[in-house]
Amino acid sequence: MRSSFPADAPAIREPRHAPVAHVVRGGMIEGVHYGSVAVLDGEGEVRTSIGDIEAACYPRSALKPVQAVAMVRAGLPLDGALLALAMGSHSGEEHHLAGVRRVLELAGLTEADLRNVPDLPYGPAVRDAWLREGRGPSRLAQNCSGKHAAMLYLCKLSGWPLESYLDADHPLQRAIAEVVEELTGRHIAHVTVDGCGSPLFAVSLHGLVRAAARIATAAPDTAEHRVANALRLHPEMASGTGRDTAALMRAVPGLLAKDGFEGVQLAALPDGRAVAVKVADGADRARTVVTAAALARAGVEPRLLAGFTGEPVTGGGRTVGGIRPVAALNPPGAPVTATATATATATA
């Protein structure tokens, strides 16, 4: 096993992304999604690397399981569904809102104490219903409210200031930063502000997948194990009904997964195999397809991933193509198809 002592920070540079997926129409490549992919084997070694997995990148909400580990280590007493919500990017469904209210109630606080940015619910159907009811943006409905409520709860229990809990030098955020560096194995390259208002730490994709593997393989009675179990058992609390990341966890036994804005995804299995994906243009249509292909590359049975082939490309009201991962993500020993041949030629 590698030492957990953090090495130097990842380089801040223009990422050297490579093609990770193609938009295929009528058997021909019409468009290309660039990005980076890291696939670890059960020993923690990189099995497949595409693009630039060592450059600094923003993991966005894919870092939430790591943040949750830090909070549990610091004394956050949540478990199960409420702990899953604490690392969630929820859709704003009623059970999500009720969970956030419950965490605030446990802390003796209210929605007024939240400092995340007010927003409409993230789930399209929920958002439409919300607007039909004449409701506007709120801190409770914003997709990160579970994390913010958990942060406030921990601050209340620890005697830390509440008003400034989002400041990068707050004791809570310093504790989170220490765990980010420990689990990724690298110093944080840069700190800025995430969309919800909390500090956002730049790490490498390699560091992110390493952290995911460490959480997924953690021994019982550890904070990491509590976080992994909560996410595995309550995937919809961390996302929402019909969301692809929750469906992926339901499809692959033992998998923990978390997505983030701008095309970021991590996924890890209990035996240490793990993947991390960054789609350069932030496209969700490529994120899901590439993640499924990376998991197949890691050895997950393709039949378990059959439902994650992505949205079709249509023409004249019928399907004429789709989003296809590059040939480098084919499972080892997989036959080379006509599409794969075209892909390989296009990326040579």
Short mmCIF file of C-alpha atoms in Angstrom, two decimals:
data_model
loop_
_atom_site.label_atom_id
_atom_site.label_comp_id
_atom_site.label_asym_id
_atom_site.label_seq_id
_atom_site.Cartn_x
_atom_site.Cartn_y
_atom_site.Cartn_z
CA MET A 1 0.00 0.00 0.00
CA ARG A 2 1.16 3.54 -0.69
CA SER A 3 1.84 5.91 2.21
CA SER A 4 -1.06 8.18 3.06
CA PHE A 5 1.33 11.11 3.62
CA PRO A 6 0.44 13.70 0.98
CA ALA A 7 2.90 14.24 -1.85
CA ASP A 8 3.28 17.51 -3.76
CA ALA A 9 0.15 19.14 -5.14
CA PRO A 10 -1.02 18.29 -8.66
CA ALA A 11 0.15 20.65 -11.38
CA ILE A 12 -2.18 23.49 -12.33
CA ARG A 13 -2.08 23.49 -16.11
CA GLU A 14 -4.26 23.23 -19.17
CA PRO A 15 -5.38 19.59 -18.94
CA ARG A 16 -4.08 17.31 -21.69
CA HIS A 17 -7.45 15.73 -22.29
CA ALA A 18 -7.96 13.08 -24.97
CA PRO A 19 -11.04 11.70 -26.75
CA VAL A 20 -13.18 9.62 -24.38
CA ALA A 21 -16.43 9.31 -26.34
CA HIS A 22 -17.72 9.81 -29.87
CA VAL A 23 -21.07 10.98 -31.11
CA VAL A 24 -21.87 8.47 -33.86
CA ARG A 25 -24.53 9.19 -36.48
CA GLY A 26 -25.22 6.74 -39.27
CA GLY A 27 -22.05 4.78 -38.53
CA MET A 28 -19.79 7.85 -38.78
CA ILE A 29 -18.25 9.93 -36.02
CA GLU A 30 -20.03 13.28 -35.94
CA GLY A 31 -18.62 14.73 -32.71
CA VAL A 32 -15.99 14.04 -30.07
CA HIS A 33 -16.11 14.45 -26.29
CA TYR A 34 -12.67 14.97 -24.76
CA GLY A 35 -11.78 14.22 -21.16
CA SER A 36 -9.71 12.06 -18.85
CA VAL A 37 -10.30 8.65 -17.25
CA ALA A 38 -8.50 6.76 -14.49
CA VAL A 39 -9.15 3.07 -13.80
CA LEU A 40 -7.57 1.41 -10.75
CA ASP A 41 -7.21 -2.31 -10.17
CA GLY A 42 -7.76 -3.94 -6.79
CA GLU A 43 -4.16 -3.24 -5.78
CA GLY A 44 -4.54 0.49 -6.28
CA GLU A 45 -2.49 0.55 -9.46
CA VAL A 46 -3.60 2.42 -12.58
CA ARG A 47 -4.88 -0.16 -15.08
CA THR A 48 -6.07 2.34 -17.69
CA SER A 49 -5.29 6.03 -18.06
CA ILE A 50 -6.72 8.30 -20.75
CA GLY A 51 -5.99 11.99 -21.01
CA ASP A 52 -4.43 13.81 -18.07
CA ILE A 53 -5.17 12.17 -14.71
CA GLU A 54 -2.41 14.04 -12.86
CA ALA A 55 -3.40 17.65 -13.60
CA ALA A 56 -5.33 19.59 -10.98
CA CYS A 57 -9.07 19.57 -11.53
CA TYR A 58 -12.17 20.53 -9.60
CA PRO A 59 -14.02 17.39 -8.45
CA ARG A 60 -17.15 19.40 -7.66
CA SER A 61 -19.78 17.28 -5.87
CA ALA A 62 -17.88 14.05 -6.57
CA LEU A 63 -15.76 15.05 -3.56
CA LYS A 64 -18.74 14.89 -1.18
CA PRO A 65 -18.04 11.35 0.08
CA VAL A 66 -14.57 12.55 1.14
CA GLN A 67 -16.10 15.58 2.85
CA ALA A 68 -18.54 13.25 4.60
CA VAL A 69 -15.67 11.07 5.87
CA ALA A 70 -14.03 14.16 7.35
CA MET A 71 -17.24 15.19 9.09
CA VAL A 72 -17.89 11.72 10.52
CA ARG A 73 -14.31 11.57 11.81
CA ALA A 74 -14.86 14.95 13.46
CA GLY A 75 -17.96 13.71 15.28
CA LEU A 76 -20.94 13.99 12.93
CA PRO A 77 -23.39 11.41 14.37
CA LEU A 78 -25.51 10.89 11.24
CA ASP A 79 -25.95 7.44 9.72
CA GLY A 80 -27.96 5.74 7.01
CA ALA A 81 -30.25 7.87 4.87
CA LEU A 82 -29.35 11.14 6.57
CA LEU A 83 -25.63 10.51 6.10
CA ALA A 84 -26.26 9.72 2.42
CA LEU A 85 -28.12 13.03 2.17
CA ALA A 86 -25.13 14.78 3.75
CA MET A 87 -23.07 13.78 0.70
CA GLY A 88 -25.90 14.24 -1.74
CA SER A 89 -26.65 16.40 -4.75
CA HIS A 90 -30.34 15.79 -4.30
CA SER A 91 -33.24 16.39 -6.67
CA GLY A 92 -35.32 18.36 -4.19
CA GLU A 93 -37.93 15.64 -3.69
CA GLU A 94 -40.03 15.77 -0.53
CA HIS A 95 -38.02 13.08 1.24
CA HIS A 96 -34.87 15.10 0.58
CA LEU A 97 -36.39 18.26 2.01
CA ALA A 98 -37.74 16.35 5.02
CA GLY A 99 -34.28 14.90 5.63
CA VAL A 100 -32.63 18.32 5.57
CA ARG A 101 -35.26 19.67 7.96
CA ARG A 102 -34.57 16.72 10.28
CA VAL A 103 -30.83 17.39 10.37
CA LEU A 104 -31.46 21.06 11.09
CA GLU A 105 -33.92 20.08 13.82
CA LEU A 106 -31.31 17.82 15.43
CA ALA A 107 -28.96 20.79 15.44
CA GLY A 108 -31.59 23.13 16.89
CA LEU A 109 -31.39 25.25 13.73
CA THR A 110 -33.64 26.28 10.84
CA GLU A 111 -33.39 26.90 7.11
CA ALA A 112 -32.45 30.49 7.91
CA ASP A 113 -29.10 29.24 9.26
CA LEU A 114 -28.11 27.68 5.94
CA ARG A 115 -25.58 29.66 3.87
CA ASN A 116 -25.83 27.78 0.58
CA VAL A 117 -27.09 29.65 -2.45
CA PRO A 118 -30.91 29.64 -2.88
CA ASP A 119 -31.98 27.66 -5.94
CA LEU A 120 -34.85 25.74 -7.48
CA PRO A 121 -34.93 21.94 -7.10
CA TYR A 122 -32.42 20.16 -9.33
CA GLY A 123 -34.79 17.42 -10.52
CA PRO A 124 -36.66 18.62 -13.65
CA ALA A 125 -40.05 17.15 -12.69
CA VAL A 126 -39.74 18.42 -9.12
CA ARG A 127 -38.65 21.85 -10.37
CA ASP A 128 -41.60 22.08 -12.75
CA ALA A 129 -44.05 21.19 -9.98
CA TRP A 130 -42.34 23.67 -7.66
CA LEU A 131 -42.78 26.47 -10.20
CA ARG A 132 -46.41 25.54 -10.87
CA GLU A 133 -47.03 26.03 -7.18
CA GLY A 134 -45.59 29.53 -7.44
CA ARG A 135 -42.55 28.76 -5.32
CA GLY A 136 -39.20 30.42 -5.90
CA PRO A 137 -35.57 29.53 -5.12
CA SER A 138 -34.79 28.46 -1.59
CA ARG A 139 -31.78 27.26 0.37
CA LEU A 140 -33.65 24.12 1.39
CA ALA A 141 -34.39 23.14 -2.23
CA GLN A 142 -30.83 23.73 -3.45
CA ASN A 143 -29.19 20.39 -4.22
CA CYS A 144 -26.39 20.72 -1.65
CA SER A 145 -28.61 21.59 1.32
CA GLY A 146 -28.03 18.20 2.94
CA LYS A 147 -24.29 18.78 3.06
CA HIS A 148 -24.76 22.27 4.44
CA ALA A 149 -27.18 21.10 7.14
CA ALA A 150 -24.68 18.40 8.16
CA MET A 151 -21.89 20.97 8.29
CA LEU A 152 -23.97 23.19 10.56
CA TYR A 153 -24.90 20.23 12.78
CA LEU A 154 -21.23 19.31 13.24
CA CYS A 155 -20.32 22.94 13.96
CA LYS A 156 -23.05 23.13 16.61
CA LEU A 157 -21.86 19.93 18.27
CA SER A 158 -18.21 21.04 18.14
CA GLY A 159 -18.78 24.57 19.41
CA TRP A 160 -17.49 26.05 16.16
CA PRO A 161 -18.83 29.34 14.75
CA LEU A 162 -21.96 28.92 12.63
CA GLU A 163 -22.01 32.14 10.61
CA SER A 164 -18.58 31.53 9.10
CA TYR A 165 -18.79 27.76 8.49
CA LEU A 166 -18.08 28.25 4.76
CA ASP A 167 -14.84 30.18 5.26
CA ALA A 168 -11.81 28.22 4.07
CA ASP A 169 -9.99 28.88 7.37
CA HIS A 170 -12.93 27.73 9.54
CA PRO A 171 -12.08 24.70 11.77
CA LEU A 172 -14.61 22.60 9.84
CA GLN A 173 -13.11 23.38 6.45
CA ARG A 174 -9.56 22.88 7.73
CA ALA A 175 -10.57 19.45 9.02
CA ILE A 176 -12.10 18.59 5.64
CA ALA A 177 -9.00 19.78 3.79
CA GLU A 178 -6.77 17.54 5.92
CA VAL A 179 -8.84 14.46 5.04
CA VAL A 180 -8.95 15.42 1.35
CA GLU A 181 -5.15 15.45 1.33
CA GLU A 182 -4.89 12.22 3.29
CA LEU A 183 -7.28 10.19 1.13
CA THR A 184 -6.12 11.57 -2.23
CA GLY A 185 -2.48 11.26 -1.21
CA ARG A 186 -1.62 14.71 -2.57
CA HIS A 187 -1.61 18.26 -1.28
CA ILE A 188 -4.52 20.41 -2.44
CA ALA A 189 -3.49 22.38 -5.52
CA HIS A 190 -5.90 25.30 -5.18
CA VAL A 191 -8.94 26.42 -3.20
CA THR A 192 -11.88 28.33 -4.64
CA VAL A 193 -15.66 28.45 -4.09
CA ASP A 194 -18.07 25.79 -5.31
CA GLY A 195 -21.46 26.63 -6.80
CA CYS A 196 -23.22 26.17 -3.46
CA GLY A 197 -20.79 28.48 -1.65
CA SER A 198 -18.58 25.95 0.16
CA PRO A 199 -14.81 25.72 -0.36
CA LEU A 200 -13.81 23.71 -3.42
CA PHE A 201 -10.48 21.89 -3.37
CA ALA A 202 -8.58 21.17 -6.57
CA VAL A 203 -7.14 17.64 -6.69
CA SER A 204 -6.02 15.32 -9.47
CA LEU A 205 -8.30 12.72 -11.06
CA HIS A 206 -5.78 10.11 -9.90
CA GLY A 207 -6.10 11.42 -6.34
CA LEU A 208 -9.88 11.41 -6.56
CA VAL A 209 -10.06 7.78 -7.69
CA ARG A 210 -7.55 6.81 -4.99
CA ALA A 211 -9.78 8.43 -2.36
CA ALA A 212 -12.84 6.60 -3.72
CA ALA A 213 -11.03 3.25 -3.52
CA ARG A 214 -9.94 3.91 0.05
CA ILE A 215 -13.50 4.70 1.11
CA ALA A 216 -14.91 1.65 -0.70
CA THR A 217 -12.41 -0.77 0.88
CA ALA A 218 -12.33 0.65 4.41
CA ALA A 219 -12.51 -1.66 7.41
CA PRO A 220 -15.62 -1.82 9.59
CA ASP A 221 -15.82 0.66 12.47
CA THR A 222 -14.20 3.40 10.39
CA ALA A 223 -15.73 6.66 9.20
CA GLU A 224 -15.03 5.58 5.62
CA HIS A 225 -17.03 2.38 6.08
CA ARG A 226 -19.98 4.30 7.51
CA VAL A 227 -19.95 6.67 4.57
CA ALA A 228 -19.65 3.85 2.02
CA ASN A 229 -22.51 1.90 3.59
CA ALA A 230 -24.78 4.94 3.72
CA LEU A 231 -24.18 5.70 0.05
CA ARG A 232 -24.61 2.09 -1.07
CA LEU A 233 -27.81 1.54 0.91
CA HIS A 234 -29.46 4.88 0.15
CA PRO A 235 -28.35 5.95 -3.35
CA GLU A 236 -31.54 7.92 -4.06
CA MET A 237 -30.97 10.08 -0.97
CA ALA A 238 -27.65 11.16 -2.44
CA SER A 239 -29.22 11.88 -5.83
CA GLY A 240 -32.87 11.30 -6.69
CA THR A 241 -35.50 9.12 -8.28
CA GLY A 242 -34.49 8.11 -11.80
CA ARG A 243 -31.01 9.66 -11.58
CA ASP A 244 -28.26 7.77 -13.39
CA THR A 245 -25.81 7.56 -10.49
CA ALA A 246 -28.41 6.01 -8.19
CA ALA A 247 -29.40 3.57 -10.96
CA LEU A 248 -25.74 2.63 -11.44
CA MET A 249 -25.38 1.77 -7.75
CA ARG A 250 -28.55 -0.30 -7.88
CA ALA A 251 -27.28 -2.16 -10.95
CA VAL A 252 -23.78 -3.05 -9.72
CA PRO A 253 -23.70 -4.84 -6.34
CA GLY A 254 -21.50 -3.12 -3.76
CA LEU A 255 -20.76 -0.10 -5.94
CA LEU A 256 -20.50 3.36 -4.46
CA ALA A 257 -20.68 6.24 -6.91
CA LYS A 258 -20.97 10.01 -6.88
CA ASP A 259 -21.29 12.48 -9.72
CA GLY A 260 -20.37 16.15 -9.87
CA PHE A 261 -21.12 19.07 -12.12
CA GLU A 262 -18.95 19.65 -15.19
CA GLY A 263 -18.78 15.99 -16.14
CA VAL A 264 -17.09 14.46 -13.08
CA GLN A 265 -17.88 10.96 -11.80
CA LEU A 266 -16.29 8.51 -9.41
CA ALA A 267 -17.24 4.90 -8.74
CA ALA A 268 -15.59 2.24 -6.59
CA LEU A 269 -16.10 -1.40 -5.64
CA PRO A 270 -15.46 -3.12 -2.29
CA ASP A 271 -12.40 -4.93 -3.70
CA GLY A 272 -10.65 -1.64 -4.52
CA ARG A 273 -11.33 -1.42 -8.23
CA ALA A 274 -12.32 2.15 -8.96
CA VAL A 275 -12.80 4.66 -11.77
CA ALA A 276 -12.87 8.42 -12.06
CA VAL A 277 -14.04 10.38 -15.09
CA LYS A 278 -13.81 14.02 -16.14
CA VAL A 279 -15.55 15.04 -19.37
CA ALA A 280 -13.90 18.24 -20.57
CA ASP A 281 -17.06 19.94 -21.86
CA GLY A 282 -19.08 18.89 -18.81
CA ALA A 283 -21.57 16.87 -20.85
CA ASP A 284 -23.67 14.43 -18.83
CA ARG A 285 -24.50 12.51 -22.00
CA ALA A 286 -20.86 11.44 -22.18
CA ARG A 287 -20.23 11.13 -18.42
CA THR A 288 -22.58 8.20 -17.87
CA VAL A 289 -21.46 6.28 -20.97
CA VAL A 290 -17.76 6.75 -20.21
CA THR A 291 -18.22 5.78 -16.56
CA ALA A 292 -20.00 2.55 -17.51
CA ALA A 293 -17.29 1.74 -20.05
CA ALA A 294 -14.57 2.44 -17.47
CA LEU A 295 -16.29 0.09 -15.02
CA ALA A 296 -16.41 -2.62 -17.69
CA ARG A 297 -12.73 -1.97 -18.31
CA ALA A 298 -12.19 -2.48 -14.56
CA GLY A 299 -13.84 -5.90 -14.83
CA VAL A 300 -17.49 -5.26 -13.99
CA GLU A 301 -19.71 -7.65 -15.95
CA PRO A 302 -20.98 -5.82 -19.07
CA ARG A 303 -24.49 -7.25 -18.58
CA LEU A 304 -24.79 -5.22 -15.35
CA LEU A 305 -24.00 -2.08 -17.33
CA ALA A 306 -26.31 -2.72 -20.26
CA GLY A 307 -28.69 0.05 -19.18
CA PHE A 308 -26.03 2.76 -19.33
CA THR A 309 -25.36 3.08 -23.05
CA GLY A 310 -26.49 6.70 -23.08
CA GLU A 311 -29.07 8.68 -24.98
CA PRO A 312 -29.63 7.82 -28.64
CA VAL A 313 -28.76 10.04 -31.57
CA THR A 314 -31.94 10.47 -33.60
CA GLY A 315 -32.74 11.42 -37.16
CA GLY A 316 -36.18 11.66 -38.73
CA GLY A 317 -37.75 10.45 -35.52
CA ARG A 318 -35.73 7.24 -35.30
CA THR A 319 -32.46 6.17 -33.70
CA VAL A 320 -29.51 6.50 -36.09
CA GLY A 321 -26.60 6.39 -33.64
CA GLY A 322 -25.49 7.08 -30.12
CA ILE A 323 -22.68 8.07 -27.76
CA ARG A 324 -19.88 5.52 -27.91
CA PRO A 325 -16.85 5.24 -25.61
CA VAL A 326 -13.45 5.18 -27.29
CA ALA A 327 -11.86 1.81 -28.09
CA ALA A 328 -9.31 2.23 -25.29
CA LEU A 329 -12.17 1.64 -22.84
CA ASN A 330 -13.20 -1.70 -24.36
CA PRO A 331 -13.00 -4.52 -21.79
CA PRO A 332 -9.77 -6.53 -22.12
CA GLY A 333 -10.18 -9.21 -24.78
CA ALA A 334 -13.37 -7.68 -26.19
CA PRO A 335 -13.83 -8.18 -29.94
CA VAL A 336 -13.15 -5.14 -32.09
CA THR A 337 -16.41 -4.00 -33.68
CA ALA A 338 -16.88 -1.87 -36.76
CA THR A 339 -17.64 1.12 -34.55
CA ALA A 340 -14.59 0.39 -32.41
CA THR A 341 -12.45 0.22 -35.55
CA ALA A 342 -13.75 3.61 -36.65
CA THR A 343 -13.10 4.95 -33.17
CA ALA A 344 -9.57 3.61 -33.07
CA THR A 345 -8.81 5.11 -36.47
CA ALA A 346 -10.24 8.46 -35.49
CA THR A 347 -8.16 8.65 -32.30
CA ALA A 348 -4.91 7.29 -33.66
#
